[in-house]
Amino acid sequence: MFKYFLGTSPRWFKMIMIGFLIFNIFSIYILGPTVSAWIFIGEFIFTLAMALKCYPLQSGGLLAIEILILNLTTPKNAYNEVAQNLEVVLLLVFMVAGIYFMKPLLMYIFSKVFTRIRSKLILSLLFVFLSAVLSAFLDALTVTAVLISVAVGFYGVYHKIHSMPDADFDHDGTLDRKELSGETLEKFRSFLRSLIMHGVVGTALGGVCTLVGEPQNLLIGEKMGWDFIEFFMRMAPITIPVLFFGLLTTVLLELTGWFGFGEKLPNVARRIIESYTDEEDKKRSPQEKYGLIVQAVSAILLIIGLALHLAPVGFIGLALIIVQTAFMGITEEHSLGKAFEEALPFTGLLVVFFVVVAMIHDQHLFTPIIDWALSLKPEDQPAMFYVANGVLSMISDNVFVATVYIGEVKQAFDNNVISREQFEKLAIAINTGTNLPSVATPNGQAAFLFLLTSSLAPLIGLSYGKMVKMALPYTIVLGTVGLLGIIFIL
C-alpha cells in the first residue's frame, strides 16, 4: 500500500503526507478548529510547493477530504464556493480546450516572433506589455493559457528537432541533436522560463486596471456602482505608475540577469529553429493552410467576443471549440477529448482549493484582521487594508480575500461606520492590495497556479520555489509602488 500511495513521489514526501493526515486528527481536539485551520492552510501550501514531486490534486485533495471529515467546513459551503466561481471553472474547461485547437496558428506566429526579434529585452517587454493589455480587456487565465500553449509548442519544436537522429537543418555539418543538447538545452529552458514569468506578471499588471481584468474587480465595481470607465479612472492614479515601474523592473532584470532572468535564445538554437520552421512552411499542405485561416478568423471572433463581453468567458470558449472543429472537419470524439486533457486536472485542483477557501470562510480566519483594520484612524485604514489584503492574498486566493473584505467594508458603510469617501478609498485599497502583492506566490492568483501545475512547468524546470524567487523582484516593486500610491496619492 505504501509503495502505491502517491505513486512515484519521494519516500520522504509520502511520510510527511501521512504525518499530516494523522497529526490533523489530534490537532482539531488539542489546538481547536481555528489553529487547525491555519495548519491546514500551511499544509496545503506545502503540497503546492511540491507540485513537481506530486501533482497537488492528490496530496491537496486528501487534505481537503480531511477538512470535510473534521467538519471545518461542509460540502454544501464548499459547493457554494464553486458555484460562485462557476464562470472561472467553465473558463478553464472550455477556453483552454478552445486555445488547444488554435495551437498551429499560435506556433506559426510566435515561432516567427521568437526567431526574428533578436533583442531579448524587446521580446520581454513585448510579452509583459501585451499580456497586460490583453488581461485588462480579456481575462488573465485566458492570456495565461495562450502563453502556456505558445511555450509548450515552441519547446515541442525544439524537442522534435532534438529527437531527430540525422537532422541538420542549418547545414553546418554538425548534427542538430548534438548542438541542441547539454548547455544549449538548459539555456533554452531558462530563456522560455524568463519569458513566461514576464508574461504572467504582465497579466497581473493589466488585470488590476479594469473592471473586467480580474473576477474580484467586477465584484468591487458592482458594490461601488462603478462602470468600466469610472473603475479605470478611480484605479489609474495607482495602477498606471505600477505598470510603468513594472516595465522598468523588466528592463532591469533583463539587463542584470538577476533572479534567473536575462538568458537569451542561444544563436545555434535560433538558427536551427529558423531553418526548421522555414522548411515546415514550404511543406505545409493546403488542408493545413486552410486550418490556419479558420483559426485566424476564430481568433478575431474570440477577441471581439471577449472585448465586448457578449457572453460568459466559458461560453465563448465553447463557441470557439465548436466553430474551429466544425470548419476544420474535426468530428471524432477521441480527437476532441485530447483538447480537454490540459485543463481538467487543474479544474479538479481548483475545486479542491475552494474547499480550503470554504474552511477559511467558515472558521472566520480573516475576521480579526478586518475588525482591527476598521478600528484604526480613517487616514491609516487604506494603507493597512492594502497590506492586510496583500499578505492574505499571498497565502489564500485573491478573489476570496477581496470578496470577504469588500463585503465587510460594505456592511460598515451601510451601518454608517464609514463615509462614502472612505468607502471608495478602501475599495481601491482592496482591489490593488489583492491584485499586486499576490504575485508573490502561486497561491494568490489562479493564473500563477495554472502555470505551476501546467504541462509546461516540468518541461522548463519551473518549480514553486523558482516561481517565488523569480516573482520576488516584481512583488517588491509592485507591492511597494502600490503602497506608496495608496499613502501619498489616495
PDB file of C-alpha atoms in Angstrom, residues 32-311:
ATOM      1  CA  GLY A  32      -9.020  23.795  18.375  1.00  0.00           C
ATOM      2  CA  PRO A  33     -10.587  24.435  14.952  1.00  0.00           C
ATOM      3  CA  THR A  34      -9.087  27.899  14.338  1.00  0.00           C
ATOM      4  CA  VAL A  35      -5.445  26.874  14.850  1.00  0.00           C
ATOM      5  CA  SER A  36      -6.082  23.618  12.965  1.00  0.00           C
ATOM      6  CA  ALA A  37      -7.492  25.574  10.029  1.00  0.00           C
ATOM      7  CA  TRP A  38      -4.301  27.672   9.829  1.00  0.00           C
ATOM      8  CA  ILE A  39      -2.253  24.446   9.989  1.00  0.00           C
ATOM      9  CA  PHE A  40      -4.299  23.036   7.095  1.00  0.00           C
ATOM     10  CA  ILE A  41      -3.530  26.174   5.049  1.00  0.00           C
ATOM     11  CA  GLY A  42       0.200  25.723   5.691  1.00  0.00           C
ATOM     12  CA  GLU A  43      -0.007  22.045   4.704  1.00  0.00           C
ATOM     13  CA  PHE A  44      -1.930  22.849   1.523  1.00  0.00           C
ATOM     14  CA  ILE A  45       0.675  25.458   0.538  1.00  0.00           C
ATOM     15  CA  PHE A  46       3.322  22.759   1.094  1.00  0.00           C
ATOM     16  CA  THR A  47       1.528  20.436  -1.371  1.00  0.00           C
ATOM     17  CA  LEU A  48       1.510  23.247  -3.950  1.00  0.00           C
ATOM     18  CA  ALA A  49       5.227  23.837  -3.369  1.00  0.00           C
ATOM     19  CA  MET A  50       5.843  20.123  -4.056  1.00  0.00           C
ATOM     20  CA  ALA A  51       3.853  20.207  -7.331  1.00  0.00           C
ATOM     21  CA  LEU A  52       6.763  18.773  -9.345  1.00  0.00           C
ATOM     22  CA  LYS A  53       7.113  15.864  -6.869  1.00  0.00           C
ATOM     23  CA  CYS A  54       3.388  15.055  -6.784  1.00  0.00           C
ATOM     24  CA  TYR A  55       0.505  16.801  -8.563  1.00  0.00           C
ATOM     25  CA  PRO A  56      -1.376  18.694  -5.789  1.00  0.00           C
ATOM     26  CA  LEU A  57      -4.772  17.242  -6.758  1.00  0.00           C
ATOM     27  CA  GLN A  58      -3.891  14.040  -4.866  1.00  0.00           C
ATOM     28  CA  SER A  59      -1.918  15.382  -1.885  1.00  0.00           C
ATOM     29  CA  GLY A  60      -4.006  18.543  -1.515  1.00  0.00           C
ATOM     30  CA  GLY A  61      -7.189  16.592  -2.233  1.00  0.00           C
ATOM     31  CA  LEU A  62      -6.559  14.238   0.705  1.00  0.00           C
ATOM     32  CA  LEU A  63      -6.233  17.295   2.967  1.00  0.00           C
ATOM     33  CA  ALA A  64      -9.496  18.701   1.542  1.00  0.00           C
ATOM     34  CA  ILE A  65     -11.311  15.422   2.257  1.00  0.00           C
ATOM     35  CA  GLU A  66      -9.974  15.502   5.831  1.00  0.00           C
ATOM     36  CA  ILE A  67     -11.151  19.133   6.217  1.00  0.00           C
ATOM     37  CA  LEU A  68     -14.675  17.964   5.341  1.00  0.00           C
ATOM     38  CA  ILE A  69     -14.473  14.892   7.604  1.00  0.00           C
ATOM     39  CA  LEU A  70     -13.295  17.036  10.557  1.00  0.00           C
ATOM     40  CA  ASN A  71     -16.202  19.430   9.864  1.00  0.00           C
ATOM     41  CA  LEU A  72     -14.024  22.534   9.448  1.00  0.00           C
ATOM     42  CA  THR A  73     -16.376  23.270   6.560  1.00  0.00           C
ATOM     43  CA  THR A  74     -19.293  21.437   4.944  1.00  0.00           C
ATOM     44  CA  PRO A  75     -19.765  20.003   1.439  1.00  0.00           C
ATOM     45  CA  LYS A  76     -22.629  22.462   0.957  1.00  0.00           C
ATOM     46  CA  ASN A  77     -20.451  25.501   1.746  1.00  0.00           C
ATOM     47  CA  ALA A  78     -17.650  24.163  -0.467  1.00  0.00           C
ATOM     48  CA  TYR A  79     -20.195  23.712  -3.253  1.00  0.00           C
ATOM     49  CA  ASN A  80     -21.363  27.311  -2.758  1.00  0.00           C
ATOM     50  CA  GLU A  81     -17.755  28.494  -3.246  1.00  0.00           C
ATOM     51  CA  VAL A  82     -17.589  26.517  -6.506  1.00  0.00           C
ATOM     52  CA  ALA A  83     -20.986  27.878  -7.599  1.00  0.00           C
ATOM     53  CA  GLN A  84     -19.843  31.473  -7.004  1.00  0.00           C
ATOM     54  CA  ASN A  85     -16.789  30.771  -9.163  1.00  0.00           C
ATOM     55  CA  LEU A  86     -18.574  28.724 -11.840  1.00  0.00           C
ATOM     56  CA  GLU A  87     -17.521  31.183 -14.531  1.00  0.00           C
ATOM     57  CA  VAL A  88     -13.841  30.503 -13.721  1.00  0.00           C
ATOM     58  CA  VAL A  89     -14.467  26.732 -13.835  1.00  0.00           C
ATOM     59  CA  LEU A  90     -16.229  26.977 -17.220  1.00  0.00           C
ATOM     60  CA  LEU A  91     -13.455  29.236 -18.483  1.00  0.00           C
ATOM     61  CA  LEU A  92     -10.831  26.627 -17.632  1.00  0.00           C
ATOM     62  CA  VAL A  93     -12.741  23.706 -19.121  1.00  0.00           C
ATOM     63  CA  PHE A  94     -13.752  25.327 -22.414  1.00  0.00           C
ATOM     64  CA  MET A  95     -11.374  28.225 -23.090  1.00  0.00           C
ATOM     65  CA  VAL A  96      -8.204  26.167 -22.616  1.00  0.00           C
ATOM     66  CA  ALA A  97      -9.639  23.497 -24.928  1.00  0.00           C
ATOM     67  CA  GLY A  98     -10.538  26.201 -27.456  1.00  0.00           C
ATOM     68  CA  ILE A  99      -6.958  27.514 -27.397  1.00  0.00           C
ATOM     69  CA  TYR A 100      -5.746  23.920 -27.992  1.00  0.00           C
ATOM     70  CA  PHE A 101      -7.253  23.930 -31.488  1.00  0.00           C
ATOM     71  CA  MET A 102      -5.564  27.269 -32.162  1.00  0.00           C
ATOM     72  CA  LYS A 103      -2.047  25.971 -31.426  1.00  0.00           C
ATOM     73  CA  PRO A 104      -0.894  25.708 -35.072  1.00  0.00           C
ATOM     74  CA  LEU A 105      -1.686  29.417 -35.630  1.00  0.00           C
ATOM     75  CA  LEU A 106      -0.061  30.462 -32.350  1.00  0.00           C
ATOM     76  CA  MET A 107       3.030  28.441 -33.186  1.00  0.00           C
ATOM     77  CA  TYR A 108       3.201  29.913 -36.686  1.00  0.00           C
ATOM     78  CA  ILE A 109       3.057  33.485 -35.328  1.00  0.00           C
ATOM     79  CA  PHE A 110       5.281  33.102 -32.273  1.00  0.00           C
ATOM     80  CA  SER A 111       7.969  30.973 -33.935  1.00  0.00           C
ATOM     81  CA  LYS A 112       8.465  33.931 -36.290  1.00  0.00           C
ATOM     82  CA  VAL A 113       8.447  36.385 -33.361  1.00  0.00           C
ATOM     83  CA  PHE A 114      10.950  34.332 -31.308  1.00  0.00           C
ATOM     84  CA  THR A 115      13.422  33.935 -34.161  1.00  0.00           C
ATOM     85  CA  ARG A 116      13.049  37.348 -35.832  1.00  0.00           C
ATOM     86  CA  ILE A 117      13.254  39.596 -32.735  1.00  0.00           C
ATOM     87  CA  ARG A 118      16.902  39.326 -31.773  1.00  0.00           C
ATOM     88  CA  SER A 119      16.747  41.502 -28.632  1.00  0.00           C
ATOM     89  CA  LYS A 120      15.656  39.565 -25.544  1.00  0.00           C
ATOM     90  CA  LEU A 121      14.902  42.888 -23.815  1.00  0.00           C
ATOM     91  CA  ILE A 122      12.427  43.948 -26.519  1.00  0.00           C
ATOM     92  CA  LEU A 123      10.896  40.454 -26.543  1.00  0.00           C
ATOM     93  CA  SER A 124      10.463  40.533 -22.744  1.00  0.00           C
ATOM     94  CA  LEU A 125       8.869  43.998 -22.794  1.00  0.00           C
ATOM     95  CA  LEU A 126       6.584  42.832 -25.601  1.00  0.00           C
ATOM     96  CA  PHE A 127       5.448  39.850 -23.510  1.00  0.00           C
ATOM     97  CA  VAL A 128       4.795  41.973 -20.403  1.00  0.00           C
ATOM     98  CA  PHE A 129       3.020  44.773 -22.260  1.00  0.00           C
ATOM     99  CA  LEU A 130       0.867  42.548 -24.489  1.00  0.00           C
ATOM    100  CA  SER A 131      -0.092  40.341 -21.523  1.00  0.00           C
ATOM    101  CA  ALA A 132      -1.040  43.458 -19.529  1.00  0.00           C
ATOM    102  CA  VAL A 133      -3.148  44.957 -22.333  1.00  0.00           C
ATOM    103  CA  LEU A 134      -4.895  41.667 -23.139  1.00  0.00           C
ATOM    104  CA  SER A 135      -5.567  40.917 -19.445  1.00  0.00           C
ATOM    105  CA  ALA A 136      -7.075  44.378 -18.947  1.00  0.00           C
ATOM    106  CA  PHE A 137      -9.717  43.713 -21.605  1.00  0.00           C
ATOM    107  CA  LEU A 138      -9.960  39.936 -21.749  1.00  0.00           C
ATOM    108  CA  ASP A 139      -9.068  37.604 -18.878  1.00  0.00           C
ATOM    109  CA  ALA A 140      -5.819  36.713 -17.108  1.00  0.00           C
ATOM    110  CA  LEU A 141      -6.439  32.948 -17.235  1.00  0.00           C
ATOM    111  CA  THR A 142      -7.178  33.050 -20.968  1.00  0.00           C
ATOM    112  CA  VAL A 143      -3.991  35.031 -21.610  1.00  0.00           C
ATOM    113  CA  THR A 144      -2.017  32.586 -19.434  1.00  0.00           C
ATOM    114  CA  ALA A 145      -3.491  29.649 -21.385  1.00  0.00           C
ATOM    115  CA  VAL A 146      -2.245  31.263 -24.605  1.00  0.00           C
ATOM    116  CA  LEU A 147       1.225  31.855 -23.102  1.00  0.00           C
ATOM    117  CA  ILE A 148       1.424  28.228 -21.955  1.00  0.00           C
ATOM    118  CA  SER A 149       0.287  26.932 -25.366  1.00  0.00           C
ATOM    119  CA  VAL A 150       2.902  29.065 -27.135  1.00  0.00           C
ATOM    120  CA  ALA A 151       5.717  27.994 -24.805  1.00  0.00           C
ATOM    121  CA  VAL A 152       4.742  24.281 -24.937  1.00  0.00           C
ATOM    122  CA  GLY A 153       4.549  24.461 -28.730  1.00  0.00           C
ATOM    123  CA  PHE A 154       7.907  26.217 -29.037  1.00  0.00           C
ATOM    124  CA  TYR A 155       9.519  23.717 -26.656  1.00  0.00           C
ATOM    125  CA  GLY A 156       7.896  20.964 -28.751  1.00  0.00           C
ATOM    126  CA  VAL A 157       9.618  22.276 -31.889  1.00  0.00           C
ATOM    127  CA  TYR A 158      12.977  22.224 -30.065  1.00  0.00           C
ATOM    128  CA  HIS A 159      12.335  18.717 -28.731  1.00  0.00           C
ATOM    129  CA  LYS A 160      11.204  17.444 -32.144  1.00  0.00           C
ATOM    130  CA  ILE A 161      14.414  18.641 -33.809  1.00  0.00           C
ATOM    131  CA  HIS A 162      16.471  17.324 -30.875  1.00  0.00           C
ATOM    132  CA  SER A 163      14.899  13.859 -31.210  1.00  0.00           C
ATOM    133  CA  MET A 164      15.730  13.547 -34.952  1.00  0.00           C
ATOM    134  CA  PRO A 165      18.938  11.464 -35.051  1.00  0.00           C
ATOM    135  CA  ASP A 166      20.160  12.581 -38.502  1.00  0.00           C
ATOM    136  CA  ALA A 167      18.788  16.140 -38.728  1.00  0.00           C
ATOM    137  CA  ASP A 168      20.993  19.059 -39.782  1.00  0.00           C
ATOM    138  CA  PHE A 169      18.583  21.888 -40.598  1.00  0.00           C
ATOM    139  CA  ASP A 170      21.214  24.644 -40.527  1.00  0.00           C
ATOM    140  CA  HIS A 171      23.526  22.640 -42.880  1.00  0.00           C
ATOM    141  CA  ASP A 172      26.684  23.369 -40.869  1.00  0.00           C
ATOM    142  CA  GLY A 173      27.903  19.763 -40.946  1.00  0.00           C
ATOM    143  CA  THR A 174      27.163  19.113 -37.251  1.00  0.00           C
ATOM    144  CA  LEU A 175      24.075  17.126 -36.237  1.00  0.00           C
ATOM    145  CA  ASP A 176      21.377  19.305 -34.640  1.00  0.00           C
ATOM    146  CA  ARG A 177      20.905  16.737 -31.856  1.00  0.00           C
ATOM    147  CA  LYS A 178      24.476  17.338 -30.655  1.00  0.00           C
ATOM    148  CA  GLU A 179      24.243  21.141 -30.954  1.00  0.00           C
ATOM    149  CA  LEU A 180      20.933  21.322 -29.076  1.00  0.00           C
ATOM    150  CA  SER A 181      21.975  19.138 -26.108  1.00  0.00           C
ATOM    151  CA  GLY A 182      23.620  19.956 -22.790  1.00  0.00           C
ATOM    152  CA  GLU A 183      24.213  23.622 -22.036  1.00  0.00           C
ATOM    153  CA  THR A 184      22.193  24.807 -25.051  1.00  0.00           C
ATOM    154  CA  LEU A 185      19.105  22.954 -23.755  1.00  0.00           C
ATOM    155  CA  GLU A 186      19.482  24.479 -20.288  1.00  0.00           C
ATOM    156  CA  LYS A 187      19.850  27.967 -21.772  1.00  0.00           C
ATOM    157  CA  PHE A 188      16.773  27.392 -23.940  1.00  0.00           C
ATOM    158  CA  ARG A 189      14.763  26.323 -20.867  1.00  0.00           C
ATOM    159  CA  SER A 190      15.968  29.389 -18.953  1.00  0.00           C
ATOM    160  CA  PHE A 191      15.037  31.606 -21.921  1.00  0.00           C
ATOM    161  CA  LEU A 192      11.471  30.224 -22.019  1.00  0.00           C
ATOM    162  CA  ARG A 193      11.170  30.307 -18.213  1.00  0.00           C
ATOM    163  CA  SER A 194      12.014  34.015 -18.016  1.00  0.00           C
ATOM    164  CA  LEU A 195       9.650  34.923 -20.860  1.00  0.00           C
ATOM    165  CA  ILE A 196       6.716  33.026 -19.385  1.00  0.00           C
ATOM    166  CA  MET A 197       7.282  34.636 -15.949  1.00  0.00           C
ATOM    167  CA  HIS A 198       7.372  38.105 -17.534  1.00  0.00           C
ATOM    168  CA  GLY A 199       4.103  37.225 -19.263  1.00  0.00           C
ATOM    169  CA  VAL A 200       2.178  36.051 -16.188  1.00  0.00           C
ATOM    170  CA  VAL A 201       3.344  39.089 -14.200  1.00  0.00           C
ATOM    171  CA  GLY A 202       2.005  41.146 -17.110  1.00  0.00           C
ATOM    172  CA  THR A 203      -1.431  39.555 -16.583  1.00  0.00           C
ATOM    173  CA  ALA A 204      -1.405  40.922 -13.009  1.00  0.00           C
ATOM    174  CA  LEU A 205      -0.255  44.391 -14.149  1.00  0.00           C
ATOM    175  CA  GLY A 206      -3.122  44.632 -16.632  1.00  0.00           C
ATOM    176  CA  GLY A 207      -5.680  42.731 -14.579  1.00  0.00           C
ATOM    177  CA  VAL A 208      -5.695  45.307 -11.760  1.00  0.00           C
ATOM    178  CA  CYS A 209      -6.554  48.207 -14.080  1.00  0.00           C
ATOM    179  CA  THR A 210     -10.061  47.495 -15.357  1.00  0.00           C
ATOM    180  CA  LEU A 211     -13.476  46.267 -14.280  1.00  0.00           C
ATOM    181  CA  VAL A 212     -13.096  43.005 -16.223  1.00  0.00           C
ATOM    182  CA  GLY A 213      -9.392  42.342 -15.586  1.00  0.00           C
ATOM    183  CA  GLU A 214      -9.918  40.021 -12.606  1.00  0.00           C
ATOM    184  CA  PRO A 215     -13.079  38.396 -11.148  1.00  0.00           C
ATOM    185  CA  GLN A 216     -12.903  40.432  -7.914  1.00  0.00           C
ATOM    186  CA  ASN A 217     -12.706  43.696  -9.872  1.00  0.00           C
ATOM    187  CA  LEU A 218     -16.207  43.076 -11.207  1.00  0.00           C
ATOM    188  CA  LEU A 219     -17.476  42.316  -7.713  1.00  0.00           C
ATOM    189  CA  ILE A 220     -15.909  45.507  -6.290  1.00  0.00           C
ATOM    190  CA  GLY A 221     -17.260  47.547  -9.225  1.00  0.00           C
ATOM    191  CA  GLU A 222     -20.774  46.224  -8.621  1.00  0.00           C
ATOM    192  CA  LYS A 223     -20.645  47.043  -4.896  1.00  0.00           C
ATOM    193  CA  MET A 224     -19.443  50.566  -5.673  1.00  0.00           C
ATOM    194  CA  GLY A 225     -21.716  51.189  -8.677  1.00  0.00           C
ATOM    195  CA  TRP A 226     -18.748  51.965 -10.963  1.00  0.00           C
ATOM    196  CA  ASP A 227     -18.910  51.342 -14.709  1.00  0.00           C
ATOM    197  CA  PHE A 228     -15.897  50.390 -16.884  1.00  0.00           C
ATOM    198  CA  ILE A 229     -14.604  53.959 -17.405  1.00  0.00           C
ATOM    199  CA  GLU A 230     -15.142  55.099 -13.811  1.00  0.00           C
ATOM    200  CA  PHE A 231     -13.434  51.976 -12.433  1.00  0.00           C
ATOM    201  CA  PHE A 232     -10.418  52.583 -14.685  1.00  0.00           C
ATOM    202  CA  MET A 233     -10.215  56.275 -13.711  1.00  0.00           C
ATOM    203  CA  ARG A 234     -10.507  55.517  -9.972  1.00  0.00           C
ATOM    204  CA  MET A 235      -7.700  52.937 -10.136  1.00  0.00           C
ATOM    205  CA  ALA A 236      -5.453  54.812 -12.623  1.00  0.00           C
ATOM    206  CA  PRO A 237      -3.572  57.007 -10.081  1.00  0.00           C
ATOM    207  CA  ILE A 238      -2.261  53.772  -8.522  1.00  0.00           C
ATOM    208  CA  THR A 239      -2.253  51.293 -11.415  1.00  0.00           C
ATOM    209  CA  ILE A 240      -0.588  53.411 -14.159  1.00  0.00           C
ATOM    210  CA  PRO A 241       2.557  54.183 -12.067  1.00  0.00           C
ATOM    211  CA  VAL A 242       2.634  50.477 -11.075  1.00  0.00           C
ATOM    212  CA  LEU A 243       2.536  49.441 -14.756  1.00  0.00           C
ATOM    213  CA  PHE A 244       5.343  51.898 -15.556  1.00  0.00           C
ATOM    214  CA  PHE A 245       7.554  50.615 -12.717  1.00  0.00           C
ATOM    215  CA  GLY A 246       6.678  47.029 -13.660  1.00  0.00           C
ATOM    216  CA  LEU A 247       8.082  47.618 -17.160  1.00  0.00           C
ATOM    217  CA  LEU A 248      11.183  49.281 -15.641  1.00  0.00           C
ATOM    218  CA  THR A 249      11.663  46.187 -13.472  1.00  0.00           C
ATOM    219  CA  THR A 250      11.530  44.024 -16.619  1.00  0.00           C
ATOM    220  CA  VAL A 251      14.278  46.157 -18.191  1.00  0.00           C
ATOM    221  CA  LEU A 252      16.417  45.967 -15.023  1.00  0.00           C
ATOM    222  CA  LEU A 253      16.038  42.180 -14.686  1.00  0.00           C
ATOM    223  CA  GLU A 254      16.916  41.547 -18.331  1.00  0.00           C
ATOM    224  CA  LEU A 255      19.961  43.845 -18.266  1.00  0.00           C
ATOM    225  CA  THR A 256      21.348  42.478 -14.979  1.00  0.00           C
ATOM    226  CA  GLY A 257      20.281  38.819 -15.259  1.00  0.00           C
ATOM    227  CA  TRP A 258      19.198  38.823 -11.590  1.00  0.00           C
ATOM    228  CA  PHE A 259      16.714  36.300 -10.122  1.00  0.00           C
ATOM    229  CA  GLY A 260      17.016  33.861 -13.047  1.00  0.00           C
ATOM    230  CA  PHE A 261      16.179  36.337 -15.836  1.00  0.00           C
ATOM    231  CA  GLY A 262      18.273  37.599 -18.758  1.00  0.00           C
ATOM    232  CA  GLU A 263      19.045  34.354 -20.610  1.00  0.00           C
ATOM    233  CA  LYS A 264      18.940  34.829 -24.385  1.00  0.00           C
ATOM    234  CA  LEU A 265      17.860  32.326 -27.031  1.00  0.00           C
ATOM    235  CA  PRO A 266      21.130  30.526 -27.978  1.00  0.00           C
ATOM    236  CA  ASN A 267      22.210  31.504 -31.501  1.00  0.00           C
ATOM    237  CA  VAL A 268      22.620  27.889 -32.543  1.00  0.00           C
ATOM    238  CA  ALA A 269      19.067  27.120 -31.391  1.00  0.00           C
ATOM    239  CA  ARG A 270      17.717  30.229 -33.161  1.00  0.00           C
ATOM    240  CA  ARG A 271      19.462  29.238 -36.394  1.00  0.00           C
ATOM    241  CA  ILE A 272      18.247  25.631 -36.333  1.00  0.00           C
ATOM    242  CA  ILE A 273      14.647  26.504 -35.339  1.00  0.00           C
ATOM    243  CA  GLU A 274      14.511  29.218 -38.017  1.00  0.00           C
ATOM    244  CA  SER A 275      15.663  26.754 -40.710  1.00  0.00           C
ATOM    245  CA  TYR A 276      13.245  24.112 -39.427  1.00  0.00           C
ATOM    246  CA  THR A 277      10.207  26.465 -39.434  1.00  0.00           C
ATOM    247  CA  ASP A 278      11.066  27.717 -42.942  1.00  0.00           C
ATOM    248  CA  GLU A 279      11.180  24.124 -44.145  1.00  0.00           C
ATOM    249  CA  GLU A 280       7.883  23.349 -42.402  1.00  0.00           C
ATOM    250  CA  ASP A 281       6.284  26.382 -44.096  1.00  0.00           C
ATOM    251  CA  LYS A 282       7.284  25.018 -47.518  1.00  0.00           C
ATOM    252  CA  LYS A 283       5.848  21.569 -46.711  1.00  0.00           C
ATOM    253  CA  ARG A 284       2.526  22.900 -45.347  1.00  0.00           C
ATOM    254  CA  SER A 285      -0.394  21.193 -47.090  1.00  0.00           C
ATOM    255  CA  PRO A 286      -3.486  23.004 -48.491  1.00  0.00           C
ATOM    256  CA  GLN A 287      -5.533  21.500 -45.635  1.00  0.00           C
ATOM    257  CA  GLU A 288      -3.127  22.909 -43.018  1.00  0.00           C
ATOM    258  CA  LYS A 289      -3.159  26.341 -44.708  1.00  0.00           C
ATOM    259  CA  TYR A 290      -6.947  26.298 -44.666  1.00  0.00           C
ATOM    260  CA  GLY A 291      -6.812  25.344 -40.957  1.00  0.00           C
ATOM    261  CA  LEU A 292      -4.652  28.409 -40.222  1.00  0.00           C
ATOM    262  CA  ILE A 293      -7.250  30.641 -41.921  1.00  0.00           C
ATOM    263  CA  VAL A 294     -10.071  29.109 -39.829  1.00  0.00           C
ATOM    264  CA  GLN A 295      -8.005  29.607 -36.662  1.00  0.00           C
ATOM    265  CA  ALA A 296      -7.212  33.230 -37.581  1.00  0.00           C
ATOM    266  CA  VAL A 297     -10.907  34.027 -38.138  1.00  0.00           C
ATOM    267  CA  SER A 298     -11.742  32.242 -34.860  1.00  0.00           C
ATOM    268  CA  ALA A 299      -9.075  34.305 -33.047  1.00  0.00           C
ATOM    269  CA  ILE A 300     -10.637  37.539 -34.339  1.00  0.00           C
ATOM    270  CA  LEU A 301     -14.109  36.358 -33.237  1.00  0.00           C
ATOM    271  CA  LEU A 302     -12.657  35.385 -29.842  1.00  0.00           C
ATOM    272  CA  ILE A 303     -11.147  38.847 -29.270  1.00  0.00           C
ATOM    273  CA  ILE A 304     -14.405  40.559 -30.318  1.00  0.00           C
ATOM    274  CA  GLY A 305     -16.476  38.260 -28.070  1.00  0.00           C
ATOM    275  CA  LEU A 306     -14.217  38.772 -25.054  1.00  0.00           C
ATOM    276  CA  ALA A 307     -13.704  42.528 -25.541  1.00  0.00           C
ATOM    277  CA  LEU A 308     -17.450  43.195 -25.869  1.00  0.00           C
ATOM    278  CA  HIS A 309     -18.347  40.584 -23.189  1.00  0.00           C
ATOM    279  CA  LEU A 310     -21.044  39.089 -25.375  1.00  0.00           C
ATOM    280  CA  ALA A 311     -21.312  36.040 -23.076  1.00  0.00           C
TER     281      ALA A 311
END
